[in-house]
PDB file of C-alpha atoms in Angstrom:
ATOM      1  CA  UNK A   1       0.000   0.000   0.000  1.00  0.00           C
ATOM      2  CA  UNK A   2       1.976   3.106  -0.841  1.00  0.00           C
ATOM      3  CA  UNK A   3       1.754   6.178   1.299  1.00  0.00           C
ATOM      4  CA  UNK A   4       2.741   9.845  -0.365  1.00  0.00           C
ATOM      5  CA  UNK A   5       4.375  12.643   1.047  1.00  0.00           C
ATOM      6  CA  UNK A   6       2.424  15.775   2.576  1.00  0.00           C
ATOM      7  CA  UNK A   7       3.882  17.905   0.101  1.00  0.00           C
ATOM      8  CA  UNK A   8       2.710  15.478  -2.861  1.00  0.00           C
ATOM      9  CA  UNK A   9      -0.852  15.233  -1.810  1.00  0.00           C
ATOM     10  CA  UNK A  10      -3.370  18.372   0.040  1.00  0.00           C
ATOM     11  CA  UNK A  11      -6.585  18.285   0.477  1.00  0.00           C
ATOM     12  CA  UNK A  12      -8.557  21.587   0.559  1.00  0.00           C
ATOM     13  CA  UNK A  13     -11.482  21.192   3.016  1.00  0.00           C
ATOM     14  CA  UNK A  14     -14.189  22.257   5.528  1.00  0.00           C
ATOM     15  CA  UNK A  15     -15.090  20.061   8.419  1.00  0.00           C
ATOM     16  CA  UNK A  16     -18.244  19.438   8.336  1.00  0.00           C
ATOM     17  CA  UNK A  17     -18.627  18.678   5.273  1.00  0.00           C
ATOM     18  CA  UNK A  18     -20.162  15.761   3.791  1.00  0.00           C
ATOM     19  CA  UNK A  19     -18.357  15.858   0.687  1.00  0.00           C
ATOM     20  CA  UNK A  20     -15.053  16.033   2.064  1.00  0.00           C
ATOM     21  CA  UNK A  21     -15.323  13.541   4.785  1.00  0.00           C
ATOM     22  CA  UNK A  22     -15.857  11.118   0.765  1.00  0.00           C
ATOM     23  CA  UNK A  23     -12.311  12.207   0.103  1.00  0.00           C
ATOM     24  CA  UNK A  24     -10.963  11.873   3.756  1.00  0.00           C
ATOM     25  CA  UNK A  25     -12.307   7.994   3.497  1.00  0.00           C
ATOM     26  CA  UNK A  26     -10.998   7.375   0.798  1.00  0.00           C
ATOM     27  CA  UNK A  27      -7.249   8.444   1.171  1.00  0.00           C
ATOM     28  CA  UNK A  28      -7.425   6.832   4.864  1.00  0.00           C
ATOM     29  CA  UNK A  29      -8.495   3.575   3.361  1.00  0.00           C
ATOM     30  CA  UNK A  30      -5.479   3.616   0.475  1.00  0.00           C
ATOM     31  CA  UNK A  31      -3.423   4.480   3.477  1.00  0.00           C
ATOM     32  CA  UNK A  32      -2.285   7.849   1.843  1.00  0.00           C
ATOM     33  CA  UNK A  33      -0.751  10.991   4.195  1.00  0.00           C
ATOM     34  CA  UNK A  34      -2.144  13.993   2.356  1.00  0.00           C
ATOM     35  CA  UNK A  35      -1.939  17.608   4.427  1.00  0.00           C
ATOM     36  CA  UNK A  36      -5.120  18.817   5.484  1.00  0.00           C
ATOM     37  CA  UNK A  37      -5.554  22.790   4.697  1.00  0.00           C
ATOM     38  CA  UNK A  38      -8.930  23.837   6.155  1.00  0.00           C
ATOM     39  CA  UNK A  39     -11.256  26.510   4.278  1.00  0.00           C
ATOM     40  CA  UNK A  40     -13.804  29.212   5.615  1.00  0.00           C
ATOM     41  CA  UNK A  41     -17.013  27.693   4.425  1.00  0.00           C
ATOM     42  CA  UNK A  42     -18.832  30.439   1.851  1.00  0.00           C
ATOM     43  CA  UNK A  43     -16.720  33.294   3.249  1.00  0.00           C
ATOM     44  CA  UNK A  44     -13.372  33.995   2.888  1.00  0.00           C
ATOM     45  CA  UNK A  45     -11.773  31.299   0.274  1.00  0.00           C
ATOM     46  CA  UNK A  46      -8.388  31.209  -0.090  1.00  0.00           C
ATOM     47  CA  UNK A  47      -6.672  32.259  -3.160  1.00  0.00           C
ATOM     48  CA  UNK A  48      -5.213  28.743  -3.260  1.00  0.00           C
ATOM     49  CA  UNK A  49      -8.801  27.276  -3.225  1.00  0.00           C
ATOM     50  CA  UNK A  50      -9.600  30.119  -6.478  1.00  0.00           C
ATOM     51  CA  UNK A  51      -6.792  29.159  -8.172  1.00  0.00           C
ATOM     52  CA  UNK A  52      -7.638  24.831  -7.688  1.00  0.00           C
ATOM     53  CA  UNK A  53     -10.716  25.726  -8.431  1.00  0.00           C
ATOM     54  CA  UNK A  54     -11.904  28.704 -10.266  1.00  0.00           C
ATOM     55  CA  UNK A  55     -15.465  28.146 -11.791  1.00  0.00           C
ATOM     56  CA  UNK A  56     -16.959  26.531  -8.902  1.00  0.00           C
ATOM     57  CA  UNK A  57     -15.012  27.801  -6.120  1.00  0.00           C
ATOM     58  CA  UNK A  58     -15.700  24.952  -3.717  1.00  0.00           C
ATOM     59  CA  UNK A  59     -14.245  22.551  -1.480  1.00  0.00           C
ATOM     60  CA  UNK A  60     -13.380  19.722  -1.727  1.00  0.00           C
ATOM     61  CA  UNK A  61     -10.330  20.287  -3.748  1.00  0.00           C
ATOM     62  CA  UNK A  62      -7.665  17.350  -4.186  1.00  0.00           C
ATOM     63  CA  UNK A  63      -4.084  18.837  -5.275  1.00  0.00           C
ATOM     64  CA  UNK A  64      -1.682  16.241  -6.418  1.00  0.00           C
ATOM     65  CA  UNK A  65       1.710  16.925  -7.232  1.00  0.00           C
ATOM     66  CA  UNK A  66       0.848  20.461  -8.176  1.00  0.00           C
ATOM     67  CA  UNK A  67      -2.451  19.634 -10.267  1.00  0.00           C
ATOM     68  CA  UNK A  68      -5.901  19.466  -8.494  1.00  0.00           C
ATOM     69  CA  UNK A  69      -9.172  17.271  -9.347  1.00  0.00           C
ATOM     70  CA  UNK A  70     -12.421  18.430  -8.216  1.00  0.00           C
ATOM     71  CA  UNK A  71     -16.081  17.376  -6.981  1.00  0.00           C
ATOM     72  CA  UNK A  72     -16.008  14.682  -4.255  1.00  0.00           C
ATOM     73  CA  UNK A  73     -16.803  11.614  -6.567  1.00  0.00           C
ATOM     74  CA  UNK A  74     -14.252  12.226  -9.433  1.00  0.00           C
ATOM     75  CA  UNK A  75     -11.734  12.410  -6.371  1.00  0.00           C
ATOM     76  CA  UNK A  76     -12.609   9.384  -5.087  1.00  0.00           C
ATOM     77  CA  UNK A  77     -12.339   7.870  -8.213  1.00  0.00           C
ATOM     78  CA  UNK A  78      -9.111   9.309  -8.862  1.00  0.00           C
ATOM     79  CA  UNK A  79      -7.720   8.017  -5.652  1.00  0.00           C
ATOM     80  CA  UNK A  80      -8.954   4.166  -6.109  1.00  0.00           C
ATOM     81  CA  UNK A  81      -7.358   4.306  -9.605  1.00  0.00           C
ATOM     82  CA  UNK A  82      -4.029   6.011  -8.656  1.00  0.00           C
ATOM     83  CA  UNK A  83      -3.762   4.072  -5.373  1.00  0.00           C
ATOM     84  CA  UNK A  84      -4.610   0.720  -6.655  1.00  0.00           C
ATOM     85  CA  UNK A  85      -3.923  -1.384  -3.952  1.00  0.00           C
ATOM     86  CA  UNK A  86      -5.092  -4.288  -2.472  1.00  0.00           C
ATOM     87  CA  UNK A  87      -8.704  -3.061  -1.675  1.00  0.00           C
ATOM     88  CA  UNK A  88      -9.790  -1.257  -4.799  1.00  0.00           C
ATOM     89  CA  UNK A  89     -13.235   1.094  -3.966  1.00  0.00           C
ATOM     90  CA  UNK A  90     -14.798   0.685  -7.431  1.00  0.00           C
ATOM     91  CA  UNK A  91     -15.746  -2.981  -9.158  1.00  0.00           C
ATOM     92  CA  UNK A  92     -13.886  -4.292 -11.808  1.00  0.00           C
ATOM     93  CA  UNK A  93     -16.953  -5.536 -13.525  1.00  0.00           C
ATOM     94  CA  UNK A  94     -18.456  -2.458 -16.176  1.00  0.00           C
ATOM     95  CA  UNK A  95     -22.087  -2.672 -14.808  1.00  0.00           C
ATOM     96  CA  UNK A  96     -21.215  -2.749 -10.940  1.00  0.00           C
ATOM     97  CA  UNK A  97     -19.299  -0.078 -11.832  1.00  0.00           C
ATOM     98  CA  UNK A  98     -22.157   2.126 -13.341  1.00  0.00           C
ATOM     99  CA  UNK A  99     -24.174   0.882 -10.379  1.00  0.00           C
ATOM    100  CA  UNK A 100     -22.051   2.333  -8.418  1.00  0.00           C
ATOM    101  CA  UNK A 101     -21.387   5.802  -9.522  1.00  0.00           C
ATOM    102  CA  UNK A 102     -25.130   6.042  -8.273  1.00  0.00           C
ATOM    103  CA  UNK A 103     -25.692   7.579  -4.437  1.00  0.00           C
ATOM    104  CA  UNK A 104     -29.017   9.718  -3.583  1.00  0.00           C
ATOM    105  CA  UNK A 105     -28.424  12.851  -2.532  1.00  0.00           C
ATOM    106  CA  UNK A 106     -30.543  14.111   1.188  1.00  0.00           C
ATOM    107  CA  UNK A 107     -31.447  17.932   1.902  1.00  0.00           C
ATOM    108  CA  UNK A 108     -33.504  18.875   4.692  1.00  0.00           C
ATOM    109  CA  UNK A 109     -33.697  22.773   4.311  1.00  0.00           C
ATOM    110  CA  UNK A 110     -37.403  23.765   3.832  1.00  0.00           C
ATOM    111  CA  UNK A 111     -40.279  24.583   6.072  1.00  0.00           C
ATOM    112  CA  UNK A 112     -43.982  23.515   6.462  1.00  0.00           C
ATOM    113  CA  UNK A 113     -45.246  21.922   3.318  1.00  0.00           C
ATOM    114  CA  UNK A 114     -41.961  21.980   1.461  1.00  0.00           C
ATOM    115  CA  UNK A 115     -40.942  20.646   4.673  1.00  0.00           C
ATOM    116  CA  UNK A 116     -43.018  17.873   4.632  1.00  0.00           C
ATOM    117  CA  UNK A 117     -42.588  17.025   1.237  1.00  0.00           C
ATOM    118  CA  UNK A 118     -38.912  17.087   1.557  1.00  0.00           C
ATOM    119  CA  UNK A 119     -39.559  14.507   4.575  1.00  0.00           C
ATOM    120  CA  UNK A 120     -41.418  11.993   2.475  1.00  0.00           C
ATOM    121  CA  UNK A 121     -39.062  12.082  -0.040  1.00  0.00           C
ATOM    122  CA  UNK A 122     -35.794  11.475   2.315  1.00  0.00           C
ATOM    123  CA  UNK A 123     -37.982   8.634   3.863  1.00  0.00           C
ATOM    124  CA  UNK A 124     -38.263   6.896  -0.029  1.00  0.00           C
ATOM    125  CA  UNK A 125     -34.791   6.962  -0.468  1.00  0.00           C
ATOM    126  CA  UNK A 126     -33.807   5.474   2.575  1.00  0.00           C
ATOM    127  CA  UNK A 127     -36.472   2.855   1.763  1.00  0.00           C
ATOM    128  CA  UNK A 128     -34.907   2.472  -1.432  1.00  0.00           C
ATOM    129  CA  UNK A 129     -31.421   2.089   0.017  1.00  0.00           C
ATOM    130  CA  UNK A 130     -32.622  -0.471   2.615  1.00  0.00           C
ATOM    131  CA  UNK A 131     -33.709  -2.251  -0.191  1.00  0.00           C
ATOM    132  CA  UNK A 132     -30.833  -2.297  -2.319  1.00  0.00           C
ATOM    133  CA  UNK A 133     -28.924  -3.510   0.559  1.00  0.00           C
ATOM    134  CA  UNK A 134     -30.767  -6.034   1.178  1.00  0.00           C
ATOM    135  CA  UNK A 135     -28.841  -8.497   4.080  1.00  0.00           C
ATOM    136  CA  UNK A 136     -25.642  -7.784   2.306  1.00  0.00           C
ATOM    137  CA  UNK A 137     -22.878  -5.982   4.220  1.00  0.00           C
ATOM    138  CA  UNK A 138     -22.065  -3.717   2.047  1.00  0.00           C
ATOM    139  CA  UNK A 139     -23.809  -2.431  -1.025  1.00  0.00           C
ATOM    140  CA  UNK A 140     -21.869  -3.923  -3.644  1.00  0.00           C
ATOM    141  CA  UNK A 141     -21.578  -7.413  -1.750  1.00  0.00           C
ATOM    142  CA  UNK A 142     -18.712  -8.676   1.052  1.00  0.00           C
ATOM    143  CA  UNK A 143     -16.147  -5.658   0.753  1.00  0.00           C
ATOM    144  CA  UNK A 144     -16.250  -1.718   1.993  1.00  0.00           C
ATOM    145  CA  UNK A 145     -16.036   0.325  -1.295  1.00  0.00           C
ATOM    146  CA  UNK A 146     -17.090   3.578  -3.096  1.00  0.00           C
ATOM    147  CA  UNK A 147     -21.282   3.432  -2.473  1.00  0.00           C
ATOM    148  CA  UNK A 148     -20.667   2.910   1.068  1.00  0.00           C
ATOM    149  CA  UNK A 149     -18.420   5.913   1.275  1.00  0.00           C
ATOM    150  CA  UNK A 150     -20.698   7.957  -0.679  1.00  0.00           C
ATOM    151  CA  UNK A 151     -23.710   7.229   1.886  1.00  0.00           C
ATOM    152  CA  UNK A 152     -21.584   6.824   4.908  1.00  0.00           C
ATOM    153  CA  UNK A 153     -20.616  10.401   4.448  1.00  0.00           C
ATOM    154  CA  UNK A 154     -24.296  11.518   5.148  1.00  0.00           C
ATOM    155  CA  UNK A 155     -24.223   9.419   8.318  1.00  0.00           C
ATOM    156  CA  UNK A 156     -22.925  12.045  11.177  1.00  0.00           C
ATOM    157  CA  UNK A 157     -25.783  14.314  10.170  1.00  0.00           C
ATOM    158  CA  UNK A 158     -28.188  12.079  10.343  1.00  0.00           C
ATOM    159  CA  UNK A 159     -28.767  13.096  14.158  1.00  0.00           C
ATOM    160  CA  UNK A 160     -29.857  16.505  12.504  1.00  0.00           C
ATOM    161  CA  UNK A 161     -32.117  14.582   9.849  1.00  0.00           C
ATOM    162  CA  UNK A 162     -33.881  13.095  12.280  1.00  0.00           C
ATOM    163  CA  UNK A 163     -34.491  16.027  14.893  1.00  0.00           C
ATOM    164  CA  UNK A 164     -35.665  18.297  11.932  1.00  0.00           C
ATOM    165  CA  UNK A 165     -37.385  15.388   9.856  1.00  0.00           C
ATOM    166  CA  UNK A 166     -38.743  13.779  12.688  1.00  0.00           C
ATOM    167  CA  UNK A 167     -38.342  10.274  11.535  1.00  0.00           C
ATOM    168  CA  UNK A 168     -36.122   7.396  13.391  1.00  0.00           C
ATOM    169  CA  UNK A 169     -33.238   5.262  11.260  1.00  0.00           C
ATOM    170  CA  UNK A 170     -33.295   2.881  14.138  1.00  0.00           C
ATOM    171  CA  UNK A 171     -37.269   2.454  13.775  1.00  0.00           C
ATOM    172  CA  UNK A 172     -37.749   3.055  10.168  1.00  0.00           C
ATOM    173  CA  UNK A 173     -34.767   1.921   8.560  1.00  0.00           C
ATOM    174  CA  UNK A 174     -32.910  -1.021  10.852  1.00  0.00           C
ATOM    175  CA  UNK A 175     -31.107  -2.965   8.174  1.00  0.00           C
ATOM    176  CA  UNK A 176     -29.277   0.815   7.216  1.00  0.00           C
ATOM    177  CA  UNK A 177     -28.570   1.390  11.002  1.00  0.00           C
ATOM    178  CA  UNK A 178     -26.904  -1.875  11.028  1.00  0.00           C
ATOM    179  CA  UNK A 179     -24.581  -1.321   7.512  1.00  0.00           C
ATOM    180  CA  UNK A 180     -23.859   2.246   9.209  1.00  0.00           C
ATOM    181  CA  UNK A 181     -22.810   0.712  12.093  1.00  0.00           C
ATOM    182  CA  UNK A 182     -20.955  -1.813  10.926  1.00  0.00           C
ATOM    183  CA  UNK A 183     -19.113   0.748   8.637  1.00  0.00           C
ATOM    184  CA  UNK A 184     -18.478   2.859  11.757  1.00  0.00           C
ATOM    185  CA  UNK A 185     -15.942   0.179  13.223  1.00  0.00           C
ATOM    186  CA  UNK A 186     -13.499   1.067  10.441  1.00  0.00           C
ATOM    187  CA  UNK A 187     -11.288   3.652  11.477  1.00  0.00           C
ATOM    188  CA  UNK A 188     -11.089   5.414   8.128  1.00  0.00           C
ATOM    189  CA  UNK A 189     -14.590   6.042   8.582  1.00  0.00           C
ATOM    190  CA  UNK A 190     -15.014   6.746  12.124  1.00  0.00           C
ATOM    191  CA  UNK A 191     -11.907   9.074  12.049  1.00  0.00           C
ATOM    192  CA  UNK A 192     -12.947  11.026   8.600  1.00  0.00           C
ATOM    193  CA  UNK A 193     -16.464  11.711   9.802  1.00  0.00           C
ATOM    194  CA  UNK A 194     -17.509  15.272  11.626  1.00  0.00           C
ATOM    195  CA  UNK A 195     -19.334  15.205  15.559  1.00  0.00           C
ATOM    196  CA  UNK A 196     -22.948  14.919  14.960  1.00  0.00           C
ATOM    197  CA  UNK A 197     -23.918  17.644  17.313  1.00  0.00           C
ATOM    198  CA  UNK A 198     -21.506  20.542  15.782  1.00  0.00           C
ATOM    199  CA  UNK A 199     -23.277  19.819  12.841  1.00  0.00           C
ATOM    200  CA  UNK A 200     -26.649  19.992  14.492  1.00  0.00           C
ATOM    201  CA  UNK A 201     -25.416  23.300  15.692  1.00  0.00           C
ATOM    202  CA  UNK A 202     -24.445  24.641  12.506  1.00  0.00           C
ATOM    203  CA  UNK A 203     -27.359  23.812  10.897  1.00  0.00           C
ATOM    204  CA  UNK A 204     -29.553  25.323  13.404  1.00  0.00           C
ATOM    205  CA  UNK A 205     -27.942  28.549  12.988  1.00  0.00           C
ATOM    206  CA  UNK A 206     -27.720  28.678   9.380  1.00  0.00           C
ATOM    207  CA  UNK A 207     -31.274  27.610   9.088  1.00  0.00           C
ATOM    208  CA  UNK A 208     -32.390  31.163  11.151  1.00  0.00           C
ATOM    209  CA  UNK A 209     -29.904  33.382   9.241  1.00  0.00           C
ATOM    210  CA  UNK A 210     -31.945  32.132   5.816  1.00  0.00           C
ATOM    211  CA  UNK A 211     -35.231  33.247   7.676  1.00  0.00           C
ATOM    212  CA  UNK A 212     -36.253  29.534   8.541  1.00  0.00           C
ATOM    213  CA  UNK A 213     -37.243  28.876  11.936  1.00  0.00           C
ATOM    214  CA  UNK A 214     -37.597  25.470  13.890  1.00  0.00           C
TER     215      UNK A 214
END
């Protein structure tokens, strides 16, 4: 498993983001050191962040011997191919490999009806999920790989999912509560992943500033 010098491989970040907590998997299961440079989320981006990435001006930003790749997904990808390994994240296989380039994406932001709505439709994905998993371990079968990073790095806000939402994993979805948790026991997840309550926090108070009260 090769491991890379801090001053080949940065990651640009914020940490509570979903997105980079992908990345932060990712490297830890390849077993790469990378330097961690932390953005200001919305406010305040660094020139070096502008100059990585100067049309969408967002984290997370992967720089690589000089060069950066962009967009959580296409950095993951990038690492599993670059840092082949033992444990690759993707299947070999063409179609498992389009399978997995799918992940649904969760937003809990509105209020009252849109609220609602928004509620119902988190509550068919998950039921979706649960039933691609099935009583697999992992989504693609016996090994850890790139769905179960996409969706694990939803997990830590799922405490703020549910207080908003008002819906229970544990009741609701079980057989996801028991692939998250079972995810959770490897250290490049558990260590990549942001405290639950900070992001509660955060969201609270970014909720109110956009005029939306809980």
């Amino acid at each position: 498993m090769r491991s890379m010098g801090e001053s080949e491989v940065v990651l640009l970040g914020w940490p509570l983001s979903m997105f980079g907590a992908r990345v932060k998997i990712a490297l830890a299961e390849k077993g790469v050191k990378y330097e961690y440079k932390e953005e200001v989320f919305l406010h305040n981006k660094s020139p070096l962040l502008l100059k990585c990435n100067p049309i969408h001006k967002k984290i997370p930003v992967l720089i690589h011997k000089g060069r950066s790749v962009c967009e959580s997904k296409i950095i993951v990808e990038y690492i599993d191919e670059l840092w082949k390994g033992e444990s690759p994240l993707l299947p070999s296989d063409p179609y498992l490999r389009s399978q997995a380039r799918l992940y649904i994406p969760l937003r809990l932001g509105p209020k009252g009806e849109e609220m609602q709505k928004a509620r119902h439709e988190c509550l068919g994905y998950l039921n979706v999920l649960e039933g691609e998993l099935g009583d697999k371990p992992y989504f693609l079968g016996n090994a850890f790989g790139y769905v179960d990073i996409a969706l694990m790095s939803y997990y830590n806000h799922f405490f703020t999912y549910e207080t908003l939402g008002g819906f229970s994993l544990k009741i609701d979805n079980p057989k996801l509560l028991a692939w998250a948790t079972r995810c959770m026991k490897r250290e490049s997840v558990s260590k990549s992943l942001p405290d639950p309550q900070k992001i509660y926090d955060y969201t609270i108070v970014y909720r109110k500033n956009i005029g939306v009260e809980d």
